Amino acid sequence: AEMGRTLVELFYDVVSPYSWLGFEVLCRYKHIWNIDLRLRPAFLGGIMQATGNKPPAMLPKRGEYMLKDVKRMAKYYQVPVKISEGDFQRIFGTSTLGAMRFITAMDMIQPGYLEPLSREFWIRFWSQREDISQTENILAVARQAGLSSELSQKLLEMISSPAVKNRLKETTEEAIKYGAFGMPAVVAHFNGEPHLFFGCDRLELLGSIIGE
């Protein structure tokens, strides 16, 4: 982090609608707050497995609440998340491992593209309800984010490399070390200590702790 700026890390997976909300809010605040936002693509499946957590929708009452909650937050933050009951099956039936490896590969070679690329994955999955585990959809997302076809091909080839697989695994393990049990996990490094915030509705609290 630059002198005097607070490093804020956002651990996210594009399968998570709350991660999209947290991502958009932090992307707005980084222009207003004295923070360095570091986007950390990680794998939600790995975090759930390691911590014994279960998707909220597995508890019917919690699933019901989540539908209303995501809709309210989407409206409040003006983020085009579309959610309905059928989405829970869709989430369980889609692996975002390929997408998150693609994003991780981008982080390794051109991190400047991380924000638009991640946003397009969320739009495709949560606004357009497309299956982002399919290669042609991954390439369509990359095109939409402004990547050249050469760069997209390079990233596709990198998906299966040990370097990318290990990087995603390490980032996921790092989130767990900070205490993450779900996503988004936001870690603010303040006064020499990491402060973990879970979810997208604790950002005012984050602000108050770092003096914003």
Short mmCIF file of C-alpha atoms in Angstrom, two decimals:
data_model
loop_
_atom_site.label_atom_id
_atom_site.label_comp_id
_atom_site.label_asym_id
_atom_site.label_seq_id
_atom_site.Cartn_x
_atom_site.Cartn_y
_atom_site.Cartn_z
CA ALA A 1 0.00 0.00 0.00
CA GLU A 2 1.11 3.56 -0.69
CA MET A 3 2.22 5.67 2.26
CA GLY A 4 -0.68 6.45 4.53
CA ARG A 5 -3.18 4.43 2.51
CA THR A 6 -4.95 1.48 4.09
CA LEU A 7 -4.61 -1.79 2.19
CA VAL A 8 -8.03 -3.42 1.78
CA GLU A 9 -8.17 -6.90 0.27
CA LEU A 10 -11.36 -8.29 -1.22
CA PHE A 11 -11.49 -12.09 -1.49
CA TYR A 12 -14.29 -13.02 -3.89
CA ASP A 13 -15.74 -15.64 -6.23
CA VAL A 14 -18.06 -14.71 -9.11
CA VAL A 15 -20.57 -17.39 -8.04
CA SER A 16 -21.42 -15.19 -5.03
CA PRO A 17 -23.97 -12.37 -5.53
CA TYR A 18 -22.95 -10.76 -2.22
CA SER A 19 -19.37 -10.67 -3.51
CA TRP A 20 -20.57 -8.68 -6.53
CA LEU A 21 -22.33 -6.17 -4.28
CA GLY A 22 -19.25 -5.81 -2.04
CA PHE A 23 -16.99 -5.53 -5.09
CA GLU A 24 -19.01 -2.70 -6.67
CA VAL A 25 -19.26 -0.75 -3.41
CA LEU A 26 -15.51 -1.03 -2.71
CA CYS A 27 -14.70 -0.12 -6.33
CA ARG A 28 -16.69 3.10 -5.74
CA TYR A 29 -15.17 3.80 -2.32
CA LYS A 30 -11.60 3.38 -3.53
CA HIS A 31 -11.97 6.76 -5.25
CA ILE A 32 -13.27 8.43 -2.08
CA TRP A 33 -11.54 6.64 0.78
CA ASN A 34 -7.83 6.63 1.45
CA ILE A 35 -7.50 2.95 0.56
CA ASP A 36 -5.62 0.71 -1.81
CA LEU A 37 -8.10 -1.92 -2.95
CA ARG A 38 -6.54 -5.24 -3.82
CA LEU A 39 -8.79 -7.71 -5.61
CA ARG A 40 -8.09 -11.31 -4.56
CA PRO A 41 -9.85 -13.91 -6.72
CA ALA A 42 -10.34 -17.06 -4.59
CA PHE A 43 -12.48 -20.20 -4.71
CA LEU A 44 -15.63 -20.22 -2.58
CA GLY A 45 -15.98 -24.01 -2.85
CA GLY A 46 -12.56 -24.42 -1.20
CA ILE A 47 -13.48 -22.09 1.66
CA MET A 48 -16.81 -23.83 2.30
CA GLN A 49 -15.14 -27.23 2.32
CA ALA A 50 -12.27 -26.20 4.60
CA THR A 51 -14.55 -24.53 7.15
CA GLY A 52 -17.51 -26.92 7.01
CA ASN A 53 -19.81 -24.10 5.92
CA LYS A 54 -22.96 -24.78 3.89
CA PRO A 55 -24.65 -22.59 1.26
CA PRO A 56 -27.30 -20.35 2.88
CA ALA A 57 -30.04 -21.69 0.59
CA MET A 58 -29.71 -25.17 2.10
CA LEU A 59 -31.74 -23.81 4.99
CA PRO A 60 -35.11 -22.99 3.34
CA LYS A 61 -35.93 -20.03 5.60
CA ARG A 62 -32.50 -18.58 4.99
CA GLY A 63 -32.92 -19.11 1.26
CA GLU A 64 -36.24 -17.24 1.36
CA TYR A 65 -34.61 -14.36 3.21
CA MET A 66 -31.62 -14.31 0.85
CA LEU A 67 -33.91 -13.82 -2.18
CA LYS A 68 -35.43 -10.70 -0.61
CA ASP A 69 -32.13 -9.49 0.80
CA VAL A 70 -30.19 -9.68 -2.48
CA LYS A 71 -33.04 -7.92 -4.33
CA ARG A 72 -33.12 -5.09 -1.76
CA MET A 73 -29.35 -4.66 -1.81
CA ALA A 74 -29.20 -4.78 -5.61
CA LYS A 75 -31.73 -1.97 -5.75
CA TYR A 76 -30.03 0.05 -3.02
CA TYR A 77 -26.54 -0.24 -4.53
CA GLN A 78 -27.79 -0.08 -8.13
CA VAL A 79 -26.10 -3.33 -9.15
CA PRO A 80 -28.00 -5.43 -11.74
CA VAL A 81 -28.10 -8.71 -9.76
CA LYS A 82 -31.15 -10.71 -10.77
CA ILE A 83 -32.06 -13.50 -8.38
CA SER A 84 -34.92 -16.00 -8.22
CA GLU A 85 -35.57 -19.34 -6.55
CA GLY A 86 -34.21 -21.31 -9.51
CA ASP A 87 -30.83 -19.65 -9.03
CA PHE A 88 -30.01 -21.80 -6.01
CA GLN A 89 -30.04 -24.93 -8.19
CA ARG A 90 -28.04 -23.03 -10.77
CA ILE A 91 -25.37 -22.14 -8.21
CA PHE A 92 -25.12 -25.72 -6.97
CA GLY A 93 -24.93 -26.98 -10.55
CA THR A 94 -22.23 -24.62 -11.85
CA SER A 95 -18.54 -24.81 -11.11
CA THR A 96 -16.77 -21.47 -11.17
CA LEU A 97 -13.36 -23.11 -10.84
CA GLY A 98 -12.50 -22.47 -14.52
CA ALA A 99 -13.73 -18.87 -14.34
CA MET A 100 -11.80 -18.19 -11.14
CA ARG A 101 -8.65 -19.73 -12.64
CA PHE A 102 -9.12 -17.54 -15.73
CA ILE A 103 -9.43 -14.46 -13.50
CA THR A 104 -6.41 -15.62 -11.47
CA ALA A 105 -4.35 -15.97 -14.66
CA MET A 106 -5.31 -12.40 -15.54
CA ASP A 107 -4.24 -11.27 -12.06
CA MET A 108 -0.84 -12.85 -12.70
CA ILE A 109 -0.15 -11.24 -16.09
CA GLN A 110 -2.27 -8.06 -16.32
CA PRO A 111 -3.89 -7.16 -12.99
CA GLY A 112 -5.16 -3.90 -14.47
CA TYR A 113 -7.89 -5.90 -16.23
CA LEU A 114 -9.05 -7.64 -13.07
CA GLU A 115 -11.87 -5.23 -12.28
CA PRO A 116 -13.60 -5.16 -15.70
CA LEU A 117 -13.08 -8.90 -16.24
CA SER A 118 -14.54 -9.88 -12.86
CA ARG A 119 -17.49 -7.52 -13.37
CA GLU A 120 -18.30 -9.09 -16.76
CA PHE A 121 -18.31 -12.58 -15.21
CA TRP A 122 -20.86 -11.44 -12.62
CA ILE A 123 -22.99 -9.74 -15.27
CA ARG A 124 -22.96 -12.88 -17.41
CA PHE A 125 -23.80 -15.17 -14.49
CA TRP A 126 -26.09 -12.97 -12.38
CA SER A 127 -27.72 -10.62 -14.93
CA GLN A 128 -27.78 -12.74 -18.08
CA ARG A 129 -28.01 -16.13 -16.32
CA GLU A 130 -25.42 -17.77 -18.57
CA ASP A 131 -23.39 -20.83 -17.67
CA ILE A 132 -19.90 -19.44 -17.04
CA SER A 133 -18.33 -22.88 -16.79
CA GLN A 134 -18.46 -23.15 -20.61
CA THR A 135 -15.33 -22.15 -22.53
CA GLU A 136 -17.26 -20.16 -25.17
CA ASN A 137 -18.93 -18.12 -22.42
CA ILE A 138 -15.59 -17.48 -20.72
CA LEU A 139 -14.27 -16.17 -24.05
CA ALA A 140 -17.40 -14.04 -24.56
CA VAL A 141 -16.86 -12.51 -21.09
CA ALA A 142 -13.23 -11.74 -21.95
CA ARG A 143 -14.29 -10.07 -25.23
CA GLN A 144 -16.88 -8.00 -23.38
CA ALA A 145 -14.20 -6.90 -20.90
CA GLY A 146 -12.06 -5.62 -23.78
CA LEU A 147 -9.45 -8.40 -23.98
CA SER A 148 -7.84 -9.24 -27.29
CA SER A 149 -8.42 -12.77 -28.59
CA GLU A 150 -4.66 -13.44 -28.26
CA LEU A 151 -4.73 -12.53 -24.57
CA SER A 152 -7.90 -14.57 -24.01
CA GLN A 153 -6.32 -17.64 -25.64
CA LYS A 154 -3.22 -17.22 -23.52
CA LEU A 155 -5.31 -17.06 -20.35
CA LEU A 156 -7.29 -20.13 -21.43
CA GLU A 157 -4.07 -22.06 -21.86
CA MET A 158 -2.89 -20.92 -18.43
CA ILE A 159 -6.04 -22.26 -16.68
CA SER A 160 -4.67 -25.79 -16.56
CA SER A 161 -1.13 -24.79 -15.52
CA PRO A 162 0.17 -25.67 -12.03
CA ALA A 163 1.16 -22.02 -11.51
CA VAL A 164 -2.43 -20.78 -11.86
CA LYS A 165 -3.95 -23.69 -9.92
CA ASN A 166 -1.50 -23.13 -7.05
CA ARG A 167 -2.02 -19.37 -7.03
CA LEU A 168 -5.81 -19.77 -6.70
CA LYS A 169 -5.33 -22.40 -3.99
CA GLU A 170 -2.88 -20.19 -2.09
CA THR A 171 -5.18 -17.16 -2.26
CA THR A 172 -8.07 -19.30 -1.00
CA GLU A 173 -5.92 -20.61 1.86
CA GLU A 174 -4.85 -17.05 2.70
CA ALA A 175 -8.50 -16.03 3.05
CA ILE A 176 -9.07 -18.99 5.38
CA LYS A 177 -6.01 -17.98 7.43
CA TYR A 178 -7.56 -14.54 7.93
CA GLY A 179 -10.66 -16.29 9.29
CA ALA A 180 -12.89 -16.36 6.19
CA PHE A 181 -15.73 -18.91 6.16
CA GLY A 182 -17.64 -17.50 3.17
CA MET A 183 -17.58 -14.63 0.70
CA PRO A 184 -17.03 -11.82 0.24
CA ALA A 185 -14.25 -11.67 2.81
CA VAL A 186 -12.84 -8.17 3.19
CA VAL A 187 -9.57 -7.72 5.06
CA ALA A 188 -8.42 -4.23 6.07
CA HIS A 189 -4.81 -3.92 7.20
CA PHE A 190 -4.87 -1.18 9.81
CA ASN A 191 -2.45 -0.37 12.65
CA GLY A 192 -0.39 -3.42 11.74
CA GLU A 193 -3.33 -5.79 12.11
CA PRO A 194 -5.69 -7.52 9.67
CA HIS A 195 -9.40 -6.83 10.34
CA LEU A 196 -11.79 -9.30 8.69
CA PHE A 197 -15.29 -8.28 7.60
CA PHE A 198 -17.70 -10.84 6.14
CA GLY A 199 -20.36 -9.89 3.62
CA CYS A 200 -21.17 -6.68 1.79
CA ASP A 201 -23.15 -5.03 4.59
CA ARG A 202 -20.29 -4.26 6.98
CA LEU A 203 -18.57 -1.62 4.89
CA GLU A 204 -19.68 1.31 7.07
CA LEU A 205 -18.09 -0.53 9.97
CA LEU A 206 -14.94 -1.07 7.93
CA GLY A 207 -14.91 2.66 7.18
CA SER A 208 -15.24 3.64 10.82
CA ILE A 209 -12.39 1.33 11.89
CA ILE A 210 -9.97 2.74 9.30
CA GLY A 211 -11.01 6.32 10.07
CA GLU A 212 -13.21 6.99 7.03
#
